CSV table of N, CA and C in Angstrom, one decimal:
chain,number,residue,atom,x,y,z
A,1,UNK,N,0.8,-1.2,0.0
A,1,UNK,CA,0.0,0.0,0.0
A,1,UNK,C,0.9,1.3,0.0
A,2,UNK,N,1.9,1.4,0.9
A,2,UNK,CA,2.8,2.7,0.7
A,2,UNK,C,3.4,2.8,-0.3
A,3,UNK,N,4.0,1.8,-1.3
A,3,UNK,CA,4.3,1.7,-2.4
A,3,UNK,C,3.4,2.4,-3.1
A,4,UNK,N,2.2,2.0,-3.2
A,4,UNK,CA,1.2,2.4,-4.2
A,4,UNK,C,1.0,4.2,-4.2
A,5,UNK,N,1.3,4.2,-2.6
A,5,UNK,CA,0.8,5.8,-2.3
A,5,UNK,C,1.8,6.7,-2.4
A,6,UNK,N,3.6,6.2,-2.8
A,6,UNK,CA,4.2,6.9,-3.0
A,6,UNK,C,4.3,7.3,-4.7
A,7,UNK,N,3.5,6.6,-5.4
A,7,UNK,CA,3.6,6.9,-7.0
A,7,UNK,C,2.2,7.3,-6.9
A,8,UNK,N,1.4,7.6,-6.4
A,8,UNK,CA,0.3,8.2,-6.7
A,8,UNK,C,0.3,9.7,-6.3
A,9,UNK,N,-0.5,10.2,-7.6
A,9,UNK,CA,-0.1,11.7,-7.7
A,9,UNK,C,-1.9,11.9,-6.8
A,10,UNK,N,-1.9,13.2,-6.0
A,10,UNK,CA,-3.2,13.8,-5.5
A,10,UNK,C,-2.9,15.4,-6.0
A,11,UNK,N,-4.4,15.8,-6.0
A,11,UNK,CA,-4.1,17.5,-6.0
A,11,UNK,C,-4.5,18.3,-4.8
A,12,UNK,N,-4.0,19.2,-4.4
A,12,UNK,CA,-4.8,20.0,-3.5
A,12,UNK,C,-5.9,20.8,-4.0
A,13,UNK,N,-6.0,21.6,-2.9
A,13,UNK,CA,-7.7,22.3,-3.5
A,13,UNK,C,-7.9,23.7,-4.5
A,14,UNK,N,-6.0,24.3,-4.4
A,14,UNK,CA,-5.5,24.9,-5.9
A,14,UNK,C,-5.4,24.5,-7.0
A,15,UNK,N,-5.4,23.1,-7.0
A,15,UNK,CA,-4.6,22.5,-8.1
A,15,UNK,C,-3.2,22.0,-8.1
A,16,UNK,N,-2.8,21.7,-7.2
A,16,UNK,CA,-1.3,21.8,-7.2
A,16,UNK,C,-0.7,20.3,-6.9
A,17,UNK,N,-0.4,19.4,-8.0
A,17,UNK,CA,0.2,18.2,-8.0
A,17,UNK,C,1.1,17.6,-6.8
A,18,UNK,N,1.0,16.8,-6.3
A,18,UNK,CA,1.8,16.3,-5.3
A,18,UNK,C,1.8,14.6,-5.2
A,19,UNK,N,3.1,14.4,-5.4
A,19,UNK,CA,3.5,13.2,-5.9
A,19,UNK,C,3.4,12.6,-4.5
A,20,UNK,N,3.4,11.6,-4.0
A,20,UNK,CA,3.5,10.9,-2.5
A,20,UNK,C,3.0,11.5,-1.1
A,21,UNK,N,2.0,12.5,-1.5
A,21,UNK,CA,1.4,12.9,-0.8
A,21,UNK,C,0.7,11.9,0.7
A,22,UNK,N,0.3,10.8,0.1
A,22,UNK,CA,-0.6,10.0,1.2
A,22,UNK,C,0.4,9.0,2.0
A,23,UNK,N,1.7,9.3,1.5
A,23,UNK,CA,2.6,8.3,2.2
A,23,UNK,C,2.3,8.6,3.9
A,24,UNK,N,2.3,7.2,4.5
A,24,UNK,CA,2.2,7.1,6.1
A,24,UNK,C,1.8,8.2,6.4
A,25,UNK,N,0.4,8.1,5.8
A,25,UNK,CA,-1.1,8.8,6.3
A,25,UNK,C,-2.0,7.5,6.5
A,26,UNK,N,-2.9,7.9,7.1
A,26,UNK,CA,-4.5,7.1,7.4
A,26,UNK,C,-5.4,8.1,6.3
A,27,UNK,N,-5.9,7.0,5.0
A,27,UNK,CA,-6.5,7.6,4.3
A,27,UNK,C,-7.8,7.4,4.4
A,28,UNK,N,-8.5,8.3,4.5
A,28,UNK,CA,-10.0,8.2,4.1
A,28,UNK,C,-10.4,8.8,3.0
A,29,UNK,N,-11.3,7.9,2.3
A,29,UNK,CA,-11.2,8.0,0.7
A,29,UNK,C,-12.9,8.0,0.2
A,30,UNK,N,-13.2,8.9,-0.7
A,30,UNK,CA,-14.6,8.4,-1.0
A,30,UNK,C,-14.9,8.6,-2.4
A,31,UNK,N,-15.4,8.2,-3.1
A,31,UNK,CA,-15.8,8.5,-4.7
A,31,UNK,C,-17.2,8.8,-4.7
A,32,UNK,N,-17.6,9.6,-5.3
A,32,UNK,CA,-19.0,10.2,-5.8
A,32,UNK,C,-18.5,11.5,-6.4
A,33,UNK,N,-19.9,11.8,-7.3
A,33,UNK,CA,-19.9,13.0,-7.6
A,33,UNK,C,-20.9,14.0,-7.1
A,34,UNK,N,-20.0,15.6,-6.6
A,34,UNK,CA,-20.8,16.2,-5.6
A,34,UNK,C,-21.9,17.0,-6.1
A,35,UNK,N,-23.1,15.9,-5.8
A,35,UNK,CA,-24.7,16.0,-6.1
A,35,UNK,C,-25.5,16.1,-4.7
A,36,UNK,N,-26.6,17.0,-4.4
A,36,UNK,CA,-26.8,17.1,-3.0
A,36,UNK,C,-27.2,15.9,-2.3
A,37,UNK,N,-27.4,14.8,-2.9
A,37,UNK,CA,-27.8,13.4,-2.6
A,37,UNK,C,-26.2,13.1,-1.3
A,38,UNK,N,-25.3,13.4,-2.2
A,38,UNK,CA,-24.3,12.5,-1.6
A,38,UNK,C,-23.7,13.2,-0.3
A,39,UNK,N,-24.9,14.5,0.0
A,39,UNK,CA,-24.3,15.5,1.0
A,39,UNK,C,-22.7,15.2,1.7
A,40,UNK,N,-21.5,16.0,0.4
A,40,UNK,CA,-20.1,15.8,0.8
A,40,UNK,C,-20.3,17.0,2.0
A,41,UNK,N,-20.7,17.7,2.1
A,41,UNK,CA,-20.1,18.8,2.9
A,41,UNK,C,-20.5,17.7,4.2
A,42,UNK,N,-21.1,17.5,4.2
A,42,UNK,CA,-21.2,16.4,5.7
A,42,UNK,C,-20.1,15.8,6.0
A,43,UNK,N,-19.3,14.9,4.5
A,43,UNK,CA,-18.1,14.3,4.5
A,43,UNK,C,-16.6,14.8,5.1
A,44,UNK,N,-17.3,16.3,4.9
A,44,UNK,CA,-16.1,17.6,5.4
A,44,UNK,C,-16.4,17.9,6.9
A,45,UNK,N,-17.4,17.6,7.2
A,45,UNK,CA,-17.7,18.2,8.6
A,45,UNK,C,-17.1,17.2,9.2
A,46,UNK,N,-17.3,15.7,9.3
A,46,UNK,CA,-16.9,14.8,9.9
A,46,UNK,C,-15.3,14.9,10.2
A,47,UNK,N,-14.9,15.3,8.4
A,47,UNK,CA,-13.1,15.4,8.6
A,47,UNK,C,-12.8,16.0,9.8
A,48,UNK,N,-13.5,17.5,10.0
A,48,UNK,CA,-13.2,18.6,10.8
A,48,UNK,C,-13.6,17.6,12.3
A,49,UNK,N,-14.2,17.3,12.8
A,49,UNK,CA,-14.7,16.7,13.7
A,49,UNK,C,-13.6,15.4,14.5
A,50,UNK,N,-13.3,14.8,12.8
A,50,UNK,CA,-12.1,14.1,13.9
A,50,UNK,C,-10.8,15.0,13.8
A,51,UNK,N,-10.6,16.2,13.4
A,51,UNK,CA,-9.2,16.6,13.3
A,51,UNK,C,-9.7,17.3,15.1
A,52,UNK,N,-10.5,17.9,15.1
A,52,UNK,CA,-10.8,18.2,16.6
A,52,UNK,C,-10.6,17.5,17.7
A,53,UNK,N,-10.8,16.6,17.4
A,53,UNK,CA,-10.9,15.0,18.0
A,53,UNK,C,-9.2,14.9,18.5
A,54,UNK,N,-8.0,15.7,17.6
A,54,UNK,CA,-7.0,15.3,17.8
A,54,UNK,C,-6.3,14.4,17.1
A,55,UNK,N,-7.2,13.6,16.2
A,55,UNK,CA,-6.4,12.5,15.1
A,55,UNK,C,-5.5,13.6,14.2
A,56,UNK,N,-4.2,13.0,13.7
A,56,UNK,CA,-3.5,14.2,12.9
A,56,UNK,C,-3.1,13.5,11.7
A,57,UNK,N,-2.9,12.2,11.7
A,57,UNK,CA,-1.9,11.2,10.7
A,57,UNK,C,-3.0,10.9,9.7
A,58,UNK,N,-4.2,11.9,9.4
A,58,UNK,CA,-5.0,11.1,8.0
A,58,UNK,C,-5.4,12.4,6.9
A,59,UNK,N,-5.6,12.0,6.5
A,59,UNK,CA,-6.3,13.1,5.2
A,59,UNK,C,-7.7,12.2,4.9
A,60,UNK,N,-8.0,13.4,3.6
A,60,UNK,CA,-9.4,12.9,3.0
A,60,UNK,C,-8.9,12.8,1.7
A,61,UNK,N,-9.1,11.6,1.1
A,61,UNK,CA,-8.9,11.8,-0.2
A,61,UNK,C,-10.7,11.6,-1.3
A,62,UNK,N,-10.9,12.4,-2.0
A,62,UNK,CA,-11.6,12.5,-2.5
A,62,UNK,C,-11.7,12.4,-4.1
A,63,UNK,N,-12.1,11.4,-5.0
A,63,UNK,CA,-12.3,11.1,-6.4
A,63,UNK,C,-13.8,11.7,-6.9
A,64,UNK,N,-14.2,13.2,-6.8
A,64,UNK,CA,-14.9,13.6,-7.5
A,64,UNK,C,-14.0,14.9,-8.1
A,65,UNK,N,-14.5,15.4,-9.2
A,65,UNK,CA,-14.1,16.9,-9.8
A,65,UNK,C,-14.5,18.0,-9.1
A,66,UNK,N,-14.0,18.9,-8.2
A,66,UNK,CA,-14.0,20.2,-7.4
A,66,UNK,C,-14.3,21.3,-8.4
A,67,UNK,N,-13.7,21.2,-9.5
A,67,UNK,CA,-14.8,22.2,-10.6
A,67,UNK,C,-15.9,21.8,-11.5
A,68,UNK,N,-16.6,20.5,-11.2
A,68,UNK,CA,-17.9,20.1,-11.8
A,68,UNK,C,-18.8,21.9,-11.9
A,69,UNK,N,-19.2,22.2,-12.9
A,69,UNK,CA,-20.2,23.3,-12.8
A,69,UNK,C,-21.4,22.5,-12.1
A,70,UNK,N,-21.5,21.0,-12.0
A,70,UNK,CA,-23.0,20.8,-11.6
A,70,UNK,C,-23.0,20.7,-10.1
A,71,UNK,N,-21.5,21.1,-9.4
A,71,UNK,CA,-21.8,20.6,-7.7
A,71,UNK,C,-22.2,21.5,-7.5
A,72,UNK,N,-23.0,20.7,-6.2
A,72,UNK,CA,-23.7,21.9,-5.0
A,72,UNK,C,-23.2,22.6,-4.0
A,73,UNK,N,-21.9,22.6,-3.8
A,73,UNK,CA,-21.1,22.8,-2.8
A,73,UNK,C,-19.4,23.0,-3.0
A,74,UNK,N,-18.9,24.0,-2.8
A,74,UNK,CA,-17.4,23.9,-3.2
A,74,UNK,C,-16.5,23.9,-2.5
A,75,UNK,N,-16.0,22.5,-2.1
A,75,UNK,CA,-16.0,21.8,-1.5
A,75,UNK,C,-14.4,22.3,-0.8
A,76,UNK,N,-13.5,22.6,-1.7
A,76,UNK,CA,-12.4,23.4,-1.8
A,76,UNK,C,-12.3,24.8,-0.6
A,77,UNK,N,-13.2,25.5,-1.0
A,77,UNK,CA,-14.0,26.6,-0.2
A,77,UNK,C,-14.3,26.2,1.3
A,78,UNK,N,-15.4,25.5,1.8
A,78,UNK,CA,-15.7,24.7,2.2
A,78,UNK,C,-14.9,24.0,3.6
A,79,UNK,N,-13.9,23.4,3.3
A,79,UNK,CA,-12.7,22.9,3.3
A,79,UNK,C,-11.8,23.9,4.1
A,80,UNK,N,-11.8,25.2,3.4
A,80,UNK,CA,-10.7,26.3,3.7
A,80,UNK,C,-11.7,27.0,5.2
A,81,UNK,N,-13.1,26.9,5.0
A,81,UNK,CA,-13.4,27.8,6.5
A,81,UNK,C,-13.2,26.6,7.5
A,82,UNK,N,-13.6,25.3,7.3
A,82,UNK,CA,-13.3,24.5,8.4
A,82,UNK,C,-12.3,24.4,9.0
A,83,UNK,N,-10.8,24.9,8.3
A,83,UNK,CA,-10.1,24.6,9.0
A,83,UNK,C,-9.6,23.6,8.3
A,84,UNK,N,-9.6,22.7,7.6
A,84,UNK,CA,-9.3,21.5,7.5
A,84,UNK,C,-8.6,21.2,5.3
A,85,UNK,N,-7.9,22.0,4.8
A,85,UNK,CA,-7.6,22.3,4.0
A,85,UNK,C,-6.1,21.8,3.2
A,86,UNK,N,-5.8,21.8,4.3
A,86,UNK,CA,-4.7,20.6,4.5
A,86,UNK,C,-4.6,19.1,4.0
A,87,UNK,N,-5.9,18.9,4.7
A,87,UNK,CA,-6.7,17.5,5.1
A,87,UNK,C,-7.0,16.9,3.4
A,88,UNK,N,-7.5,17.6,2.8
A,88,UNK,CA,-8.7,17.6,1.6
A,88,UNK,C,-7.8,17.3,0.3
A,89,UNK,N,-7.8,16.3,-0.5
A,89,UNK,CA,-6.8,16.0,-1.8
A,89,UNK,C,-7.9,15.4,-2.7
A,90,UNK,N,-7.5,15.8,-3.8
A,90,UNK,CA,-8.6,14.9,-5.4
A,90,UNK,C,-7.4,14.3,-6.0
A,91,UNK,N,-8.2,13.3,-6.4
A,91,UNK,CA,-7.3,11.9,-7.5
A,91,UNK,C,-7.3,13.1,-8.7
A,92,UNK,N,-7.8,14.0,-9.5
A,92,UNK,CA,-7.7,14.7,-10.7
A,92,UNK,C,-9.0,14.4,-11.2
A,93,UNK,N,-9.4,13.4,-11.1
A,93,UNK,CA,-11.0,13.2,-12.4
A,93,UNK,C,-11.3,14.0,-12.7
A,94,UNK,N,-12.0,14.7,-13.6
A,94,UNK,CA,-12.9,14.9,-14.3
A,94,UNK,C,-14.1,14.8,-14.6
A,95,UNK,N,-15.4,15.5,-14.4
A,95,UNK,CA,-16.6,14.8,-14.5
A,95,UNK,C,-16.4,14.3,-15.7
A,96,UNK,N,-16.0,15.2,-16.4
A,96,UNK,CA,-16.4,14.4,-18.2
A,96,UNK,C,-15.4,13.5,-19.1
A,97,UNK,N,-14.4,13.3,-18.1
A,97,UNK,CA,-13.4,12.2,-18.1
A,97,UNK,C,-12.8,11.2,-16.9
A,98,UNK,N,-13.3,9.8,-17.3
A,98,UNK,CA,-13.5,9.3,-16.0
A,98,UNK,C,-12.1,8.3,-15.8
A,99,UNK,N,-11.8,7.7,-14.9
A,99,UNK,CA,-10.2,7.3,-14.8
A,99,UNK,C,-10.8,5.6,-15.6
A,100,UNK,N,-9.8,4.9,-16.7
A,100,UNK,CA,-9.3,3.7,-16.9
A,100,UNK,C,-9.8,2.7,-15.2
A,101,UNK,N,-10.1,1.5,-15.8
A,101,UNK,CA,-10.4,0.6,-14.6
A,101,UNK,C,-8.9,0.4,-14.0
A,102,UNK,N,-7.5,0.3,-14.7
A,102,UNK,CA,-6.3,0.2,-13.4
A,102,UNK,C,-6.3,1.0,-13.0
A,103,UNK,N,-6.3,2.3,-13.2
A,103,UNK,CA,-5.9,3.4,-12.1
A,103,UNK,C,-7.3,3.5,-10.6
A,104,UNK,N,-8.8,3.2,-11.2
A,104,UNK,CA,-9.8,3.5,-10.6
A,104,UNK,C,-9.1,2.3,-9.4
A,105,UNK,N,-8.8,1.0,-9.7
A,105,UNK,CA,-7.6,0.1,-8.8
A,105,UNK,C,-6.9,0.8,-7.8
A,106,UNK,N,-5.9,1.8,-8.3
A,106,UNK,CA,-5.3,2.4,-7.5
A,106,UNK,C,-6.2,3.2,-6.7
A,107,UNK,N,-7.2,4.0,-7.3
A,107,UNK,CA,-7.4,4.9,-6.4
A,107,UNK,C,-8.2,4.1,-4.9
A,108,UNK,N,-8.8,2.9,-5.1
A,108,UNK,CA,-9.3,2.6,-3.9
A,108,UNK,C,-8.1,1.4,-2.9
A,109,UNK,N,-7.2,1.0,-3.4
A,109,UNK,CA,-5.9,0.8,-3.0
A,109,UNK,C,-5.3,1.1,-2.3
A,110,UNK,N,-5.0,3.0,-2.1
A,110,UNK,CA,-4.3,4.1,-1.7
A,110,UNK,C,-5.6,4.2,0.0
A,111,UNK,N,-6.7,4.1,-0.2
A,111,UNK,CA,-7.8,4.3,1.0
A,111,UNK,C,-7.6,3.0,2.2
A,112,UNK,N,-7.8,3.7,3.3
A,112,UNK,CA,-7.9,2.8,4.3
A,112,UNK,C,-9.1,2.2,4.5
A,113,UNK,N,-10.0,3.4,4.2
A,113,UNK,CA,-11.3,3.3,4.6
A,113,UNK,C,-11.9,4.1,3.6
A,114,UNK,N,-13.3,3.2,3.1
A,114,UNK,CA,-14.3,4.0,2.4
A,114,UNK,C,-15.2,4.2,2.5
A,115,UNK,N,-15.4,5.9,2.2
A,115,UNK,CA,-16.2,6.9,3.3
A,115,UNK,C,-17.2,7.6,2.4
A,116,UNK,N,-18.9,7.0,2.8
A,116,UNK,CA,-20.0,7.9,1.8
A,116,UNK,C,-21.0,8.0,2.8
A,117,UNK,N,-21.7,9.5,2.6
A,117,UNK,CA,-22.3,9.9,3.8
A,117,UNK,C,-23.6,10.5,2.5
A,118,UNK,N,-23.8,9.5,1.7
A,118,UNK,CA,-25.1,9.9,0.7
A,118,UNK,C,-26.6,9.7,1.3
A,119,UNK,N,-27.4,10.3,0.8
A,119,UNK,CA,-28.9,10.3,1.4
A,119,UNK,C,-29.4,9.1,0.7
A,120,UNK,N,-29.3,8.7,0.2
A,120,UNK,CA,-29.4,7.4,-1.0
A,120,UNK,C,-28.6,7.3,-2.3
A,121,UNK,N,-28.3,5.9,-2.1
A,121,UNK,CA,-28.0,5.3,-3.3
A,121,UNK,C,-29.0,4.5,-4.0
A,122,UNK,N,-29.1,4.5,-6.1
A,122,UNK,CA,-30.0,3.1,-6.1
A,122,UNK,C,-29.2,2.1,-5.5
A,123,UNK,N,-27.8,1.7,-6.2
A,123,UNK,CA,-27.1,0.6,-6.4
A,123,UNK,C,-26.3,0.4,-5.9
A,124,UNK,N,-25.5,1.7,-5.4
A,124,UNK,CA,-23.8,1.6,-5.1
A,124,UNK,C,-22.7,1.2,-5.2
A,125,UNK,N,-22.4,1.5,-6.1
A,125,UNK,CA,-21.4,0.6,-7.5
A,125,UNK,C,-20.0,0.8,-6.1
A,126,UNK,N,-20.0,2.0,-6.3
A,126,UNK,CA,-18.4,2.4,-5.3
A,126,UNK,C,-18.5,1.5,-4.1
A,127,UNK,N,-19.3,1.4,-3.2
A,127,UNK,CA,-19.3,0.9,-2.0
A,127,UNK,C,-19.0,-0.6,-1.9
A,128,UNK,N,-19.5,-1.2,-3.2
A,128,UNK,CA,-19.3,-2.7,-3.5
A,128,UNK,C,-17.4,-2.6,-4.7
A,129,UNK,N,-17.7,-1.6,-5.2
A,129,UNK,CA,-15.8,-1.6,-5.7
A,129,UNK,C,-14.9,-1.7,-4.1
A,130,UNK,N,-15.4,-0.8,-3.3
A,130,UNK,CA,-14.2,-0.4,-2.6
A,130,UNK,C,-14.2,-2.2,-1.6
A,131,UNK,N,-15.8,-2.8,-1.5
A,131,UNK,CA,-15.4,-4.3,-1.0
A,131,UNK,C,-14.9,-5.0,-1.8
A,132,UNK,N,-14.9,-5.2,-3.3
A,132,UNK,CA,-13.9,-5.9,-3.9
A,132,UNK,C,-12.5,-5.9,-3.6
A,133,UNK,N,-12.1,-4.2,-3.7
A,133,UNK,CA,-10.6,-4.0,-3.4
A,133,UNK,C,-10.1,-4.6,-1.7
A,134,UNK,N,-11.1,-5.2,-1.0
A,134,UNK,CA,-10.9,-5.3,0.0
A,134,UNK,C,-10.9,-3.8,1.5
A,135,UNK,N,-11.5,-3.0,0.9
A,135,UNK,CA,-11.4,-2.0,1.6
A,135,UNK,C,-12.6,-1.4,2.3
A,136,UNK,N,-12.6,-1.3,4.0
A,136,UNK,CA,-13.5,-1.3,5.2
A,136,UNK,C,-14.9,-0.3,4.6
A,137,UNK,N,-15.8,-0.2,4.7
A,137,UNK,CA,-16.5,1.0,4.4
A,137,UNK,C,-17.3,1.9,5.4
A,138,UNK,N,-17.5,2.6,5.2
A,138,UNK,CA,-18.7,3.7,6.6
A,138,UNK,C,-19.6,4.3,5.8
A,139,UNK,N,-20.4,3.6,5.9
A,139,UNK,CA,-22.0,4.4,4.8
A,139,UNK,C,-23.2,4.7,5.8
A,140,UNK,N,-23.6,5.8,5.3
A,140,UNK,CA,-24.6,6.1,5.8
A,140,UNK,C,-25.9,5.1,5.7
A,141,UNK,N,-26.9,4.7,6.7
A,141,UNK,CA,-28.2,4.3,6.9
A,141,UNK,C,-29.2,4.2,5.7
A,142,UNK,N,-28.9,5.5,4.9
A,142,UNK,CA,-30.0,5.9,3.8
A,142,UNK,C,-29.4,4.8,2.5
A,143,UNK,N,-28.8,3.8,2.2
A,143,UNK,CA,-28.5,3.2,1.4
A,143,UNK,C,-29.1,2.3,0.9
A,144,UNK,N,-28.7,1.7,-0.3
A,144,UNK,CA,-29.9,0.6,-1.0
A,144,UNK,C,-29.1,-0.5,-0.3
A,145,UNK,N,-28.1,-0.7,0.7
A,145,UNK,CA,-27.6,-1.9,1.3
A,145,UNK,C,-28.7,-2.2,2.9
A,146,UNK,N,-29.0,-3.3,2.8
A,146,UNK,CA,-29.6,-3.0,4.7
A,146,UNK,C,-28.6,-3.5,5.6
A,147,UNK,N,-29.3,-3.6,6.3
A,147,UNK,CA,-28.4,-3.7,8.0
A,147,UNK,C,-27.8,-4.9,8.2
A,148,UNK,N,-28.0,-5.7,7.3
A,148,UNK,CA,-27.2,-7.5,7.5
A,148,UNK,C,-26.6,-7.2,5.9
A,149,UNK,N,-26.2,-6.3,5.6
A,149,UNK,CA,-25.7,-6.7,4.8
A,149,UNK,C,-24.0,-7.6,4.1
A,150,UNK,N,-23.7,-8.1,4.0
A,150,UNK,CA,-22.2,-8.9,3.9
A,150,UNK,C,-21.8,-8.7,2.6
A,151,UNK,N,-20.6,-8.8,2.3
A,151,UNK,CA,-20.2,-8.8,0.8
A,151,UNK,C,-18.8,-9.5,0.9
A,152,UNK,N,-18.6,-10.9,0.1
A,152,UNK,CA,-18.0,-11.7,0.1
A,152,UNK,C,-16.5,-11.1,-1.0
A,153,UNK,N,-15.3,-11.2,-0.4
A,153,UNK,CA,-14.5,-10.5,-1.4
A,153,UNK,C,-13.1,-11.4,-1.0
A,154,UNK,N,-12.2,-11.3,-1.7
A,154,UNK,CA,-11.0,-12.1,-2.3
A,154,UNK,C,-10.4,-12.2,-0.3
A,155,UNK,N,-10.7,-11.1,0.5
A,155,UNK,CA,-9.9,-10.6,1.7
A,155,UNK,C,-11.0,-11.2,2.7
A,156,UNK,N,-12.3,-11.9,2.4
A,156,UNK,CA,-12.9,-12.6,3.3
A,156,UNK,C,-14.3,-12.0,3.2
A,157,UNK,N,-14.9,-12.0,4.4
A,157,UNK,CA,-16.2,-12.0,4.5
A,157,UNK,C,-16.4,-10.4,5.4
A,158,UNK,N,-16.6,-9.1,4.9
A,158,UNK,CA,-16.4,-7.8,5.3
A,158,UNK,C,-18.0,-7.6,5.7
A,159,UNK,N,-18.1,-6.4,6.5
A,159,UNK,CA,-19.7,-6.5,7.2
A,159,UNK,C,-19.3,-4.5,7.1
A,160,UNK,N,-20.5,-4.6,6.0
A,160,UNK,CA,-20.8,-2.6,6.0
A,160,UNK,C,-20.4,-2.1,7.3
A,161,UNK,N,-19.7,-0.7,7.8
A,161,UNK,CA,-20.4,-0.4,9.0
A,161,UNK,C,-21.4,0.5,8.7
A,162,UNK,N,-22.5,0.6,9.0
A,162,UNK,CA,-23.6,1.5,8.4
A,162,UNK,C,-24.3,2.7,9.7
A,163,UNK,N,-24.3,3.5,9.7
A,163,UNK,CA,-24.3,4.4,10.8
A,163,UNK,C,-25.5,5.7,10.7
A,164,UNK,N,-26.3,6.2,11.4
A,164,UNK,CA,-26.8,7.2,10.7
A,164,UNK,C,-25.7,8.4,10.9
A,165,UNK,N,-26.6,9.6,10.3
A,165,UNK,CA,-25.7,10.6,9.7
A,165,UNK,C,-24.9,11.5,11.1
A,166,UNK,N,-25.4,11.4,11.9
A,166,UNK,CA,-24.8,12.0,13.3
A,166,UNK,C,-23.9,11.1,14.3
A,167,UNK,N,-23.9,9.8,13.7
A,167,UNK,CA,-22.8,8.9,14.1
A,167,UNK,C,-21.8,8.7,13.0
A,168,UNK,N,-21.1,9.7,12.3
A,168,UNK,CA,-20.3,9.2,11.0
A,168,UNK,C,-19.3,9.3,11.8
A,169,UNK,N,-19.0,10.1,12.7
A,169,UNK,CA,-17.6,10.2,12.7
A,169,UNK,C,-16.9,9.0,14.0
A,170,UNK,N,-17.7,8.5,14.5
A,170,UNK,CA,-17.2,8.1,16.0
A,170,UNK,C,-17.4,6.4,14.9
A,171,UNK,N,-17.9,6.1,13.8
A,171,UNK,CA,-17.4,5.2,13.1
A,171,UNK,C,-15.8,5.2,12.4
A,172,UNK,N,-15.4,6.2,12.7
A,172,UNK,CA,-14.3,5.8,12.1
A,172,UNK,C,-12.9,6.1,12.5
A,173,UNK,N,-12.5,5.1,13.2
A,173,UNK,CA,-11.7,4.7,13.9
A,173,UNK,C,-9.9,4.8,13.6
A,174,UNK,N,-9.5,5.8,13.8
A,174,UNK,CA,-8.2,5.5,13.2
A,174,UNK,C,-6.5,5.3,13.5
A,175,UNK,N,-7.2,4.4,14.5
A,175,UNK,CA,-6.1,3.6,15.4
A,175,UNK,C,-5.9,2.3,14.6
């Protein structure tokens, strides 16, 4: 995994490339695009919440496009009054150019934990990718998964943790 996170490039919330940025960090990682469904600014508050908290060794890494004209929220912005601007990195996507299936690999690779704090999903393509890659998830209650739900993957038998939206942050653990 540090391997992977030393050749993976992140941006900040200028735009500004940074090669091995996630090295020996706790990453928390989420893919969507920012639609008010997926309420990210929640995803931001929680950041702020554990950095309060005193956790220091994680970031957020985030795989949606910060200049979508269609978000509801700028997230970048956002990010900068919280305090927590530091914390906040994008893989580069593009809404209108989407990453190759190896790199989409990498990007959920690079995550410790994958983090979606949506009002609903139909399907949840991401949540079931990031259990293929083997990787923990924290989803919100409002999802098309229920409360037993399991997902059988190469790394074993993984169990959602599913939380409502005022318990996101004390889900995630990062010890």
């Amino acid at each position: 995994k540090e391997k992977l996170r030393q050749q993976f490039i992140i941006y900040d919330c200028d735009g500004k490339p940074i090669l091995g940025g996630l090295q020996n960090k706790f990453v928390i990682g989420s893919i969507f695009r920012n639609q008010g469904r997926k309420m990210a600014d929640r995803m931001l508050k929680t950041i702020k919440v554990l950095q309060d908290r005193g956790q220091d060794n994680f970031v957020f890494l985030a795989h949606c496009d910060p200049y979508d004209n269609a978000s509801v929220s700028n997230l970048c912005y956002l990010a900068t009054r919280l305090g927590i601007k530091h914390r906040v990195y994008f893989t580069g996507m593009r809404y209108y150019k989407g990453f190759p299936m190896a790199q989409m690999n990498f990007v959920y690779n690079v995550m410790d934990v994958f983090f979606l704090s949506t009002s609903g999903e139909g399907f949840g393509i991401p949540i079931l990718e990031a259990a293929s890659a083997g990787i923990p998830s924290v989803i919100t209650d409002y999802t098309c998964y229920s409360d037993d739900t399991r997902v059988y993957t190469e790394t074993g038998l993984k169990y959602f943790n599913k939380v409502k939206e005022n318990e996101l942050v004390w889900s995630i653990d990062l010890e």
